[in-house]
């Protein structure tokens, strides 16, 4: 009986022990945690801690307790996969990369032992990615105790004493196990407390939801963000604590994480901050899956990333602008502008080139969006700075400008034409080069405000773009210059030879090939002395080698005038050349360029230059310099007597003033022909200057000299340019004895007439116009009757009571009022209809008349009257547009009389008005064309006289 009781007691104790082990409490699962440095938190812990990647099982972290347990070093564990330590049953069930995140399993140690472990895992953030934090407890001994207990229960009847001993041993083990379990539970509770403290200290939001998307855990950051303490959030759904829109969005992302069974990441902008939300499924203690979430404020990271992206894009733009091949500057700037437009987020943009000296903008390019939206017709491409409004301020202020409310009134605005694109925001920056603004870039309609960052970025880029443009243009110019110079060297009329440092031929141009007789292919690489064979033109003399002298002196060398080149085929050329060094950056001579030419051409050129240095270019006569040298050479006793004749062409200035210098040159040429015809072969005829000529007559006495002078005057008087007759004021002097000097006396010069008559009045002998100008005019226009009738305006002058001197002046001025028409082609004078060009010439005749009359003392007082006779009372006349009494009185008188005569007398008698019709026309034009008072007096005079 007693034995059965013992057996029952032992069985009861065993059941209690088994029950105790079976129902031993386990630590609660730890919430998801984000840790920046797990090593600091767990390295000193006695609990085995592993951090693994939930996707591939990679061990991301292991503490020292884990290394001691598994028998590996920490570094070895952190290079392994969880599958490498998982037991065989786990590998068969889940595969090596899918660790069991909760419950019991087996793990293999480094020595091959297999241990039964219990794992509690929770998700958290590790190095910015989702990981599993696993706490591993070795329960091998517990399992062994359970197995041993079952074995002991089965054999309790067979061995009482042994059972008691085993029971006592089990009790000892149980005591130690409970004590160890209590310590582990306490340590695990401390770890959980540390984790929760750490999560609450995290400024980012961490929360865990169950399978029904109700909150299981939230940290303090979450509570602060939603405005509810944690105890009010736990157990609730999003719809109960958040506004509907945010709740609906958050729930949708949570469901997506559950449905996909994978991590879901999303970004959102809230109240100007950027957040990254990571949702991931988490298996709960009940075996179902909830959702863990980690919400990080990544605004700074986002801004840094965006800044890096913009910097990369900015660098890419610069790289593209620098390295891409563009056909033109226009294409390069067009590409850059559209890239900058995209980078800045603007809709419109432009680049204007700017000229600071002229203060003008020149349109380079608008972006395509502008041209599409703009309907302005005939858009100008050049804008003066003064005509620009607010968009010109970037130049006036010499700094960038920003207008983020373009629609607001601004005193700097000048408006823009109908159809122009509407601007909301606007930014413009200047592009400087060497202290000057060379371009202006503008951007418009960015979705957000422009700021200093935009200015900095666009200024930096535009400066880089402009430097790239300048560099490309410089390279193109350099290539162009190189090609141009090479082509120049190859195509110039002189021979060009380039010699390398080894004294071999490197290049010959076409002329050098022709003169040397060598082709470039034959000469290249050949010693230059074989190709360029120089000798002196006289036997027995030598010439210096200019090429060798350059190599010796590093200076430019010139060849003497006596060098002869012998070509390959034996031909000889007289040469003139120069050799110059080709130097490197250090100034060392690395070659020589030789330029040479056939001296025959230069000798001919020298003859031409020598001729020009002693001859007048217009007349071909000797010039003053030659004359003076010849005078010194011929002034010897054997050439005595020597006579010198000096004369002035009187009518040259008048001819130039009336007809222009071309006719004046013709007059000088005719005078020259006369002198050459009259003078002897040995006489020296020279143009002294301007209208002066001088003749040197060796072995010529006064009588012979006088005869020559008279013949010259006679022949010159026969010459005529249009209406002006040629004339000379000429004199001579004779040297009879060696000690006498030379004089060409002005007092012996004559004073011939321009129009056929000479008067000694006034400022000395001057050509006279009165009396013979009418003849010249008659030859040109055959209007002498008109001039005579108009000169009858002296009667009108008397009727007006003018003084006698004015009556005489008005008569003479009326007779000469059309003298300026002598410069006109007769065909123009006789035409009824004139072209605009012909009318322009016709309207110049008052000015020409003024010049003619102003040239002579006897007619100076008539010049102003003739100049103004086509002026009108209302100021619409010509040539000055005088008005009213600004017009000289006598000119107003002539204007009325001339107009009346032209109305009643036409050259061919056709379309003539009657006297009364003409008077009515004068009355009608009074106050516009005519002085109204004079017009009234003239009509009264004509009607009263009956004519």
XYZ file of C-alpha atoms in Angstrom, residues 337-338 340-350 366-374 421-426 442-448 450:
36
model
C 18.059 77.828 -72.417
C 15.628 74.917 -72.667
C 17.737 75.750 -67.749
C 14.012 76.202 -68.236
C 13.395 72.582 -67.280
C 15.776 72.771 -64.326
C 14.171 75.914 -62.904
C 10.640 74.640 -63.469
C 9.760 77.741 -65.488
C 7.356 77.758 -68.411
C 8.935 80.553 -70.428
C 12.440 81.834 -70.950
C 14.569 83.989 -73.195
C 12.760 82.624 -76.923
C 11.798 79.196 -75.675
C 9.397 77.232 -77.820
C 6.619 77.646 -75.250
C 6.695 81.408 -75.718
C 6.522 81.230 -79.497
C 3.603 78.809 -79.218
C 1.597 80.947 -76.798
C 2.529 84.368 -78.176
C 2.074 85.692 -73.055
C 0.674 86.425 -69.605
C 3.316 86.360 -66.859
C 2.666 85.492 -63.211
C 6.210 85.255 -61.856
C 9.379 86.583 -63.419
C 14.864 85.737 -68.225
C 12.520 83.083 -66.857
C 8.810 83.209 -66.204
C 5.821 81.411 -64.706
C 7.495 79.014 -62.299
C 4.770 77.231 -60.244
C 6.344 78.486 -57.013
C 11.562 82.457 -57.448
